[in-house]
Tab-separated table of C-alpha atoms and ligand atoms in Angstrom:
chain	number	residue	atom	x	y	z
A	5	MET	CA	80.476	1.514	52.136
A	6	SER	CA	81.271	1.182	48.443
A	7	SER	CA	78.503	1.812	45.893
A	8	GLY	CA	78.031	-1.941	45.432
A	9	VAL	CA	77.107	-4.521	48.050
A	10	ARG	CA	79.934	-6.649	49.383
A	11	TRP	CA	78.616	-9.852	50.904
A	12	GLY	CA	80.183	-12.126	53.494
A	13	ILE	CA	78.704	-15.620	53.827
A	14	LEU	CA	78.526	-17.616	57.050
A	15	GLY	CA	77.939	-21.342	56.444
A	16	PRO	CA	78.788	-22.325	52.849
A	17	GLY	CA	76.153	-25.065	52.529
A	18	ALA	CA	73.234	-25.771	50.191
A	19	ILE	CA	71.315	-22.501	50.415
A	20	ALA	CA	74.497	-20.430	50.397
A	21	ARG	CA	75.224	-21.940	46.971
A	22	SER	CA	71.782	-20.933	45.641
A	23	PHE	CA	72.137	-17.457	47.092
A	24	ALA	CA	75.606	-17.075	45.588
A	25	THR	CA	74.176	-17.922	42.149
A	26	ALA	CA	71.708	-15.057	42.577
A	27	VAL	CA	74.407	-12.635	43.779
A	28	ASP	CA	76.603	-13.557	40.828
A	29	ALA	CA	73.808	-12.498	38.474
A	30	LEU	CA	73.577	-9.016	39.968
A	31	GLU	CA	75.763	-6.122	38.953
A	32	ASP	CA	77.296	-4.281	41.886
A	33	HIS	CA	76.929	-7.278	44.211
A	34	GLU	CA	79.904	-9.415	45.096
A	35	ILE	CA	80.744	-12.156	47.551
A	36	VAL	CA	83.961	-10.975	49.145
A	37	ALA	CA	84.325	-13.317	52.123
A	38	THR	CA	83.329	-16.886	52.950
A	39	GLY	CA	83.222	-18.056	56.553
A	40	SER	CA	83.193	-21.673	57.597
A	41	ARG	CA	83.805	-23.735	60.721
A	42	ASN	CA	86.393	-25.473	58.562
A	43	PRO	CA	88.538	-23.290	56.273
A	44	ASP	CA	88.831	-26.115	53.718
A	45	ARG	CA	85.103	-25.864	53.049
A	46	ALA	CA	85.313	-22.103	52.501
A	47	VAL	CA	88.258	-22.607	50.142
A	48	ALA	CA	86.308	-25.271	48.241
A	49	PHE	CA	83.245	-23.011	47.994
A	50	ASN	CA	85.352	-20.153	46.590
A	51	ALA	CA	87.150	-22.462	44.166
A	52	GLU	CA	83.893	-23.972	42.897
A	53	ARG	CA	82.637	-20.496	42.049
A	54	ASN	CA	85.920	-18.885	41.009
A	55	TYR	CA	85.723	-16.364	43.813
A	56	GLY	CA	88.770	-14.522	45.003
A	57	ALA	CA	86.906	-14.044	48.292
A	58	GLU	CA	88.569	-13.969	51.710
A	59	VAL	CA	88.376	-17.147	53.752
A	60	GLY	CA	87.923	-17.134	57.483
A	61	THR	CA	86.077	-18.244	60.562
A	62	TYR	CA	82.602	-16.859	61.159
A	63	GLU	CA	84.164	-14.291	63.517
A	64	GLN	CA	86.713	-13.198	60.911
A	65	VAL	CA	84.116	-12.763	58.171
A	66	ALA	CA	81.752	-10.958	60.541
A	67	SER	CA	84.475	-8.437	61.361
A	68	SER	CA	86.104	-8.165	57.926
A	69	GLU	CA	86.550	-4.600	56.702
A	70	ALA	CA	85.771	-5.861	53.197
A	71	VAL	CA	82.222	-6.898	54.112
A	72	ASP	CA	79.093	-4.682	54.089
A	73	VAL	CA	76.429	-7.349	54.663
A	74	VAL	CA	76.704	-10.725	56.318
A	75	TYR	CA	74.420	-13.460	54.985
A	76	VAL	CA	73.730	-16.039	57.692
A	77	ALA	CA	73.173	-19.413	56.014
A	78	THR	CA	73.709	-21.784	58.927
A	79	PRO	CA	71.028	-24.143	60.350
A	80	HIS	CA	68.306	-22.452	62.420
A	81	PRO	CA	69.882	-22.849	65.893
A	82	GLY	CA	72.968	-20.900	64.752
A	83	HIS	CA	71.067	-17.888	63.421
A	84	LEU	CA	70.961	-15.826	66.611
A	85	GLU	CA	74.609	-16.341	67.494
A	86	HIS	CA	75.875	-15.804	63.967
A	87	ALA	CA	73.714	-12.779	63.193
A	88	ALA	CA	74.648	-11.216	66.532
A	89	LEU	CA	78.350	-11.748	65.759
A	90	ALA	CA	77.945	-9.597	62.657
A	91	LEU	CA	75.542	-7.015	64.105
A	92	ARG	CA	77.921	-6.391	66.999
A	93	GLN	CA	80.583	-5.567	64.406
A	94	GLY	CA	78.238	-2.994	62.886
A	95	LYS	CA	77.417	-5.125	59.845
A	96	ALA	CA	74.079	-5.357	58.109
A	97	VAL	CA	72.630	-8.883	58.220
A	98	LEU	CA	70.436	-10.939	55.925
A	99	CYS	CA	69.523	-14.001	57.973
A	100	GLU	CA	68.037	-17.198	56.565
A	101	LYS	CA	64.497	-18.206	57.410
A	102	PRO	CA	63.124	-18.828	59.922
A	103	LEU	CA	64.761	-15.809	61.578
A	104	THR	CA	65.464	-17.883	64.692
A	105	VAL	CA	64.219	-21.021	66.429
A	106	ASN	CA	61.719	-19.253	68.668
A	107	ALA	CA	60.299	-15.833	69.435
A	108	SER	CA	62.493	-15.055	72.395
A	109	GLU	CA	65.549	-15.514	70.156
A	110	ALA	CA	63.918	-13.369	67.446
A	111	ARG	CA	63.297	-10.556	69.923
A	112	ALA	CA	66.911	-10.824	71.069
A	113	MET	CA	68.258	-10.667	67.515
A	114	CYS	CA	66.109	-7.673	66.581
A	115	GLY	CA	67.132	-6.025	69.854
A	116	VAL	CA	70.837	-6.313	68.958
A	117	ALA	CA	70.149	-4.870	65.491
A	118	ARG	CA	68.224	-1.984	67.013
A	119	ALA	CA	70.885	-1.294	69.630
A	120	ARG	CA	73.592	-1.235	66.948
A	121	GLY	CA	71.498	0.679	64.423
A	122	CYS	CA	72.163	-2.020	61.817
A	123	LEU	CA	70.000	-3.380	59.043
A	124	LEU	CA	68.548	-6.811	59.790
A	125	MET	CA	66.216	-8.686	57.442
A	126	GLU	CA	64.919	-12.251	57.415
A	127	ALA	CA	65.693	-14.017	54.139
A	128	MET	CA	62.040	-14.965	53.562
A	129	TRP	CA	62.782	-14.649	49.856
A	130	SER	CA	59.216	-15.317	48.616
A	131	ARG	CA	58.145	-12.069	50.194
A	132	PHE	CA	60.342	-10.056	47.816
A	133	LEU	CA	59.455	-11.783	44.547
A	134	PRO	CA	57.821	-9.594	41.878
A	135	ALA	CA	54.915	-12.074	41.624
A	136	THR	CA	54.282	-11.813	45.366
A	137	ARG	CA	54.434	-8.034	45.101
A	138	ARG	CA	51.767	-8.192	42.386
A	139	VAL	CA	49.538	-10.242	44.710
A	140	GLU	CA	50.154	-7.696	47.450
A	141	GLY	CA	49.090	-4.957	45.023
A	142	TRP	CA	45.873	-6.802	44.110
A	143	LEU	CA	45.064	-7.320	47.780
A	144	SER	CA	45.727	-3.738	48.815
A	145	SER	CA	43.788	-2.280	45.890
A	146	GLY	CA	40.748	-4.350	46.884
A	147	SER	CA	40.734	-6.362	43.631
A	148	ILE	CA	39.232	-9.375	45.420
A	149	GLY	CA	37.329	-7.448	48.086
A	150	GLU	CA	37.916	-8.714	51.622
A	151	PRO	CA	40.067	-11.855	51.812
A	152	ARG	CA	38.053	-14.666	53.444
A	153	LYS	CA	40.031	-17.832	52.825
A	154	LEU	CA	43.588	-18.854	52.139
A	155	ALA	CA	44.731	-22.351	51.265
A	156	ALA	CA	48.486	-22.865	51.072
A	157	SER	CA	50.558	-25.982	51.292
A	158	PHE	CA	54.291	-26.599	51.074
A	159	GLY	CA	55.335	-30.200	51.362
A	160	PHE	CA	58.106	-32.327	49.932
A	161	ARG	CA	59.263	-35.835	50.582
A	162	ALA	CA	62.614	-36.069	52.322
A	163	GLY	CA	63.292	-39.692	53.192
A	164	PHE	CA	63.548	-40.130	56.950
A	165	ASP	CA	67.143	-39.621	58.087
A	166	PRO	CA	67.686	-38.870	61.758
A	167	GLY	CA	71.030	-37.227	60.939
A	168	SER	CA	69.684	-34.738	58.421
A	169	ARG	CA	69.025	-31.117	59.354
A	170	LEU	CA	65.349	-31.646	58.528
A	171	TYR	CA	64.781	-34.460	61.031
A	172	ALA	CA	67.359	-33.614	63.724
A	173	PRO	CA	65.875	-32.034	66.872
A	174	GLU	CA	69.264	-30.555	67.779
A	175	LEU	CA	69.188	-28.638	64.481
A	176	ALA	CA	65.583	-27.522	65.109
A	177	GLY	CA	64.284	-29.794	62.375
A	178	GLY	CA	60.687	-30.324	61.354
A	179	SER	CA	58.264	-29.176	58.700
A	180	LEU	CA	56.906	-26.130	60.496
A	181	LEU	CA	60.198	-24.268	60.816
A	182	ASP	CA	61.546	-25.482	57.503
A	183	VAL	CA	58.606	-24.879	55.155
A	184	GLY	CA	55.564	-24.062	57.291
A	185	CYS	CA	57.104	-20.624	57.761
A	186	TYR	CA	56.419	-19.929	54.049
A	187	THR	CA	52.717	-20.674	54.457
A	188	LEU	CA	52.555	-18.436	57.533
A	189	SER	CA	54.369	-15.678	55.679
A	190	LEU	CA	51.736	-15.837	52.944
A	191	ALA	CA	48.996	-15.783	55.597
A	192	ALA	CA	50.584	-12.616	56.993
A	193	LEU	CA	50.567	-11.051	53.535
A	194	VAL	CA	46.889	-11.901	53.052
A	195	PHE	CA	45.499	-11.193	56.502
A	196	GLY	CA	47.981	-8.486	57.573
A	197	GLN	CA	47.122	-6.907	60.872
A	198	ALA	CA	44.638	-9.660	61.736
A	199	LEU	CA	47.651	-11.951	62.048
A	200	ILE	CA	50.399	-9.543	63.074
A	201	GLY	CA	49.622	-7.894	66.368
A	202	GLY	CA	45.837	-7.965	66.131
A	203	GLU	CA	43.482	-10.207	68.044
A	204	ALA	CA	45.037	-13.677	68.228
A	205	PRO	CA	43.693	-16.113	65.651
A	206	GLU	CA	42.106	-19.317	66.805
A	207	ILE	CA	44.606	-22.080	66.051
A	208	ARG	CA	43.725	-25.679	65.242
A	209	VAL	CA	46.619	-27.946	64.445
A	210	GLU	CA	47.182	-31.627	63.782
A	211	ALA	CA	50.674	-32.991	63.383
A	212	GLU	CA	52.473	-36.226	62.652
A	213	LEU	CA	55.761	-36.497	64.478
A	214	ALA	CA	58.808	-38.316	63.106
A	215	PRO	CA	60.593	-40.934	65.250
A	216	THR	CA	63.065	-38.181	66.230
A	217	GLY	CA	60.184	-36.175	67.740
A	218	VAL	CA	60.108	-33.354	65.198
A	219	ASP	CA	56.955	-32.618	63.187
A	220	GLN	CA	57.096	-34.219	59.772
A	221	HIS	CA	53.652	-33.025	58.723
A	222	CYS	CA	51.283	-30.358	60.042
A	223	ASN	CA	47.786	-29.222	59.139
A	224	ILE	CA	47.098	-25.811	60.603
A	225	VAL	CA	43.883	-23.814	60.573
A	226	LEU	CA	43.975	-20.178	61.647
A	227	GLY	CA	40.543	-18.715	62.303
A	228	PHE	CA	40.054	-14.967	62.564
A	229	SER	CA	37.262	-13.252	64.496
A	230	CYS	CA	35.922	-11.745	61.246
A	231	GLY	CA	35.241	-15.303	60.034
A	232	ALA	CA	38.202	-15.467	57.650
A	233	GLU	CA	40.290	-18.633	57.708
A	234	ALA	CA	43.722	-19.840	56.602
A	235	ASN	CA	44.182	-23.556	55.889
A	236	LEU	CA	47.888	-24.293	55.884
A	237	GLU	CA	49.814	-27.503	55.444
A	238	CYS	CA	53.517	-28.250	55.647
A	239	SER	CA	55.423	-31.455	55.258
A	240	ILE	CA	58.864	-32.958	54.956
A	241	SER	CA	57.446	-36.463	54.548
A	242	ARG	CA	55.150	-36.029	51.544
A	243	ARG	CA	54.811	-33.919	48.466
A	244	THR	CA	51.826	-31.581	48.430
A	245	ASP	CA	50.269	-29.276	45.859
A	246	HIS	CA	52.035	-25.917	45.976
A	247	THR	CA	49.367	-23.751	44.379
A	248	ALA	CA	48.059	-21.215	46.879
A	249	ALA	CA	44.500	-19.951	46.576
A	250	ILE	CA	43.083	-16.792	48.116
A	251	LEU	CA	39.346	-16.309	48.072
A	252	GLY	CA	37.854	-12.876	48.682
A	253	THR	CA	34.362	-11.424	48.799
A	254	GLU	CA	34.715	-10.148	45.213
A	255	GLY	CA	37.126	-12.562	43.576
A	256	GLY	CA	40.152	-14.742	44.034
A	257	ILE	CA	43.870	-15.136	43.390
A	258	THR	CA	45.912	-18.225	42.632
A	259	ILE	CA	49.678	-18.407	42.957
A	260	ASP	CA	51.439	-21.312	41.276
A	261	GLU	CA	54.256	-22.652	43.483
A	262	PHE	CA	53.619	-19.782	45.845
A	263	TRP	CA	56.935	-20.062	47.691
A	264	ARG	CA	58.862	-19.450	44.456
A	265	ALA	CA	56.080	-17.603	42.677
A	266	ARG	CA	56.414	-16.633	39.053
A	267	ARG	CA	52.819	-16.923	37.845
A	268	VAL	CA	49.770	-15.404	39.501
A	269	ALA	CA	46.170	-15.112	38.359
A	270	LEU	CA	43.314	-12.869	39.420
A	271	TYR	CA	39.688	-14.016	39.170
A	272	ARG	CA	36.545	-11.930	39.361
A	273	ASP	CA	33.032	-13.343	39.066
A	274	SER	CA	34.597	-16.809	38.647
A	275	ARG	CA	36.322	-15.638	35.458
A	276	ARG	CA	40.023	-15.093	35.009
A	277	ALA	CA	40.585	-11.324	34.948
A	278	ALA	CA	44.369	-11.226	34.684
A	279	THR	CA	47.380	-13.511	34.615
A	280	SER	CA	50.849	-12.202	35.260
A	281	GLU	CA	54.145	-13.952	34.668
A	282	PHE	CA	57.372	-12.853	36.329
A	283	PRO	CA	60.378	-14.885	35.183
A	284	PHE	CA	63.271	-14.666	37.623
A	285	LEU	CA	66.385	-12.722	36.689
A	286	ALA	CA	68.404	-15.581	38.181
A	287	ASN	CA	66.888	-18.112	40.617
A	288	GLY	CA	64.636	-15.849	42.725
A	289	TYR	CA	67.035	-15.200	45.602
A	290	GLU	CA	68.232	-12.039	43.858
A	291	TYR	CA	65.163	-10.027	44.883
A	292	GLN	CA	65.954	-10.209	48.595
A	293	ALA	CA	69.550	-9.158	47.800
A	294	MET	CA	68.190	-6.219	45.790
A	295	GLU	CA	65.943	-5.251	48.705
A	296	VAL	CA	68.971	-5.275	51.022
A	297	ALA	CA	70.845	-3.035	48.572
A	298	ARG	CA	67.901	-0.631	48.435
A	299	LEU	CA	67.651	-0.485	52.237
A	300	LEU	CA	71.379	0.144	52.584
A	301	ARG	CA	71.187	3.019	50.116
A	302	GLU	CA	68.344	4.512	52.142
A	303	GLY	CA	70.070	3.908	55.476
A	304	ALA	CA	67.075	1.850	56.654
A	305	THR	CA	67.426	-0.737	59.411
A	306	GLU	CA	64.481	-2.944	58.455
A	307	SER	CA	62.396	-3.664	55.396
A	308	PRO	CA	58.859	-2.297	55.173
A	309	LEU	CA	58.061	-5.446	53.174
A	310	LEU	CA	59.078	-7.673	56.064
A	311	PRO	CA	59.461	-5.660	59.254
A	312	HIS	CA	60.956	-7.156	62.410
A	313	ALA	CA	57.513	-7.134	64.016
A	314	GLU	CA	56.273	-9.580	61.388
A	315	SER	CA	59.223	-11.945	61.758
A	316	ILE	CA	58.730	-11.909	65.537
A	317	ALA	CA	54.946	-12.354	65.346
A	318	LEU	CA	55.325	-15.376	63.061
A	319	MET	CA	57.916	-16.886	65.408
A	320	GLU	CA	55.383	-16.419	68.236
A	321	LEU	CA	52.804	-18.241	66.166
A	322	MET	CA	55.238	-21.067	65.438
A	323	ASP	CA	56.085	-21.267	69.154
A	324	GLU	CA	52.417	-21.654	69.962
A	325	ILE	CA	51.895	-24.282	67.251
A	326	ARG	CA	54.897	-26.238	68.532
A	327	ARG	CA	53.626	-25.977	72.097
A	328	ARG	CA	50.322	-27.489	71.009
A	329	ILE	CA	51.903	-30.383	69.113
A	330	GLY	CA	54.552	-30.995	71.773
A	331	VAL	CA	57.668	-30.211	69.739
A	332	ARG	CA	60.378	-28.707	71.895
A	333	TYR	CA	64.020	-28.795	70.890
A	334	PRO	CA	66.590	-30.236	73.307
A	335	PHE	CA	68.380	-26.884	73.748
A	336	GLU	CA	65.150	-25.042	74.683
A	337	SER	CA	64.254	-24.978	78.359
A	338	THR	CA	60.844	-23.608	77.462
A	339	ILE	CA	59.402	-22.496	74.171
A	340	GLY	CA	59.226	-18.705	74.242
A	341	VAL	CA	55.469	-18.462	74.541
A	342	THR	CA	55.229	-16.182	77.513
A	343	GLU	CA	54.453	-13.200	75.324
A	344	GLY	CA	52.670	-12.479	72.090
A	345	VAL	CA	50.311	-14.760	70.274
A	346	GLY	CA	50.792	-17.738	72.613
A	347	GLU	CA	49.609	-15.769	75.574
A	348	ARG	CA	46.852	-14.062	73.583
A	349	CYS	CA	45.637	-17.444	72.329
A	350	ARG	CA	45.658	-19.080	75.735
A	351	ARG	CA	43.753	-16.153	77.221
A	352	SER	CA	41.115	-16.278	74.507
A	353	THR	CA	40.728	-20.069	74.212
A	354	GLY	CA	41.813	-21.318	77.623
A	355	ALA	CA	44.104	-23.824	75.840
B	10	NAP	N1	65.588	-19.682	51.472
B	10	NAP	C1	65.529	-20.950	51.081
B	10	NAP	O1	64.989	-21.300	50.028
B	10	NAP	C2	66.186	-21.986	51.930
B	10	NAP	C3	66.413	-23.263	51.411
B	10	NAP	C4	67.106	-24.168	52.205
B	10	NAP	C5	67.508	-23.801	53.478
B	10	NAP	N2	67.242	-22.558	53.958
B	10	NAP	C6	67.663	-22.155	55.310
B	10	NAP	O2	69.081	-22.006	55.301
B	10	NAP	C7	69.645	-22.507	56.499
B	10	NAP	C8	70.716	-23.542	56.126
B	10	NAP	O3	70.111	-24.600	55.416
B	10	NAP	P1	70.941	-25.494	54.369
B	10	NAP	O4	69.955	-26.417	53.772
B	10	NAP	O5	71.773	-24.654	53.477
B	10	NAP	O6	71.871	-26.319	55.363
B	10	NAP	P2	73.250	-27.016	55.054
B	10	NAP	O7	73.379	-27.392	53.624
B	10	NAP	O8	73.406	-28.064	56.098
B	10	NAP	O9	74.320	-25.853	55.283
B	10	NAP	C9	74.438	-25.160	56.455
B	10	NAP	C10	75.889	-24.755	56.636
B	10	NAP	O10	75.968	-24.194	57.920
B	10	NAP	C11	77.197	-24.522	58.537
B	10	NAP	N3	76.897	-25.005	59.898
B	10	NAP	C12	77.098	-24.290	61.034
B	10	NAP	N4	76.739	-24.980	62.096
B	10	NAP	C13	76.281	-26.165	61.657
B	10	NAP	C14	75.793	-27.317	62.314
B	10	NAP	N5	75.674	-27.378	63.631
B	10	NAP	N6	75.430	-28.363	61.559
B	10	NAP	C15	75.531	-28.322	60.215
B	10	NAP	N7	76.003	-27.247	59.534
B	10	NAP	C16	76.389	-26.191	60.259
B	10	NAP	C17	77.875	-25.558	57.671
B	10	NAP	O11	78.956	-24.898	57.027
B	10	NAP	P3	80.427	-24.882	57.692
B	10	NAP	O12	80.503	-26.008	58.672
B	10	NAP	O13	81.325	-25.060	56.513
B	10	NAP	O14	80.579	-23.561	58.346
B	10	NAP	C18	76.847	-25.949	56.635
B	10	NAP	O15	77.381	-26.154	55.359
B	10	NAP	C19	68.474	-23.052	57.322
B	10	NAP	O16	68.119	-22.114	58.303
B	10	NAP	C20	67.344	-23.222	56.319
B	10	NAP	O17	66.052	-22.989	56.851
B	10	NAP	C21	66.613	-21.644	53.194
């Protein structure tokens, strides 16, 4: 590998464009190959951005000698196939969120990465933002005591369109997988082991389904045996407030627009104790690219900030939530709830 990071993109769509803007802002990072199902779209993407990048099919980009890391930016149902294409060629992979459609796919993807000894990381970009890292620091240093409550909501209004990725069951649409995953990721940051691998949380969920059968709005409550609670909301049918609030036994934290956090505040004794601002270098997607670069330098195969176990555990939780609200995608024979949190929840609640 060269000293820089040479990226190959699979699926030059909306998020690939945002990610490319971040890569362009980083020294030593370059997009060297663009893969599309239609070469004209890869050519157009390169032309738009003045890239001299190779153009090819997904297979060609995944096997290109020029590429160090493949960024999978296709809709959720393609993630497993497209990441596996690259991992089997010995490439590192940064795969868009959610890692896969369900937990059994997530286990399969992580299994391929492990078998090939390749780096695999979910592109849950919020997790790598400096503002989120500051919150993590406050939590781990006990600045707010024991976290007791989290309120986080991520909702936006996308007009109903059965053909759009967001509403199409065949593209694994719905609010939970599209934006609910951000609220769950924050819950994992706050409640750590209680959510990842510990005793299963009690789950209460209410959902509104769109005419296509996918969830357009969910209210989720996760209750932990210690009495702590996460109130989460996600929506593709209405705008919600995006400020997250964490309440602990000794204080609290607020995160403005938590999924693209730049401003965080710490409270103690109901008074503001600190406010920190972290302007992005580019658009925020650069921090996950920098984490990939760091891991490659260290020869690591997963990120300690977002290990495979966390991505899998959150997919298990999403499987269980979907099972409860009756959202199953047409290509799924069953939702992969035979292991992990689904099973733990059913055993403990009899649901
Ligand atoms: N991190 C974030 O902030 C963020 C934001 C938005 C989306 N995402 C994630 O990124 C992924 C892609 O979302 P997007 O909004 O960028 O989607 P998009 O604009 O529809 O682009 C996806 C690209 O994937 C390719 N593709 C492969 N199979 C496809 C299929 N069956 N249907 C449609 N396109 C297909 C297409 O490129 P070619 O046909 O040219 O190959 C398309 O341009 C999703 O998993 C989503 O959750 C992340």
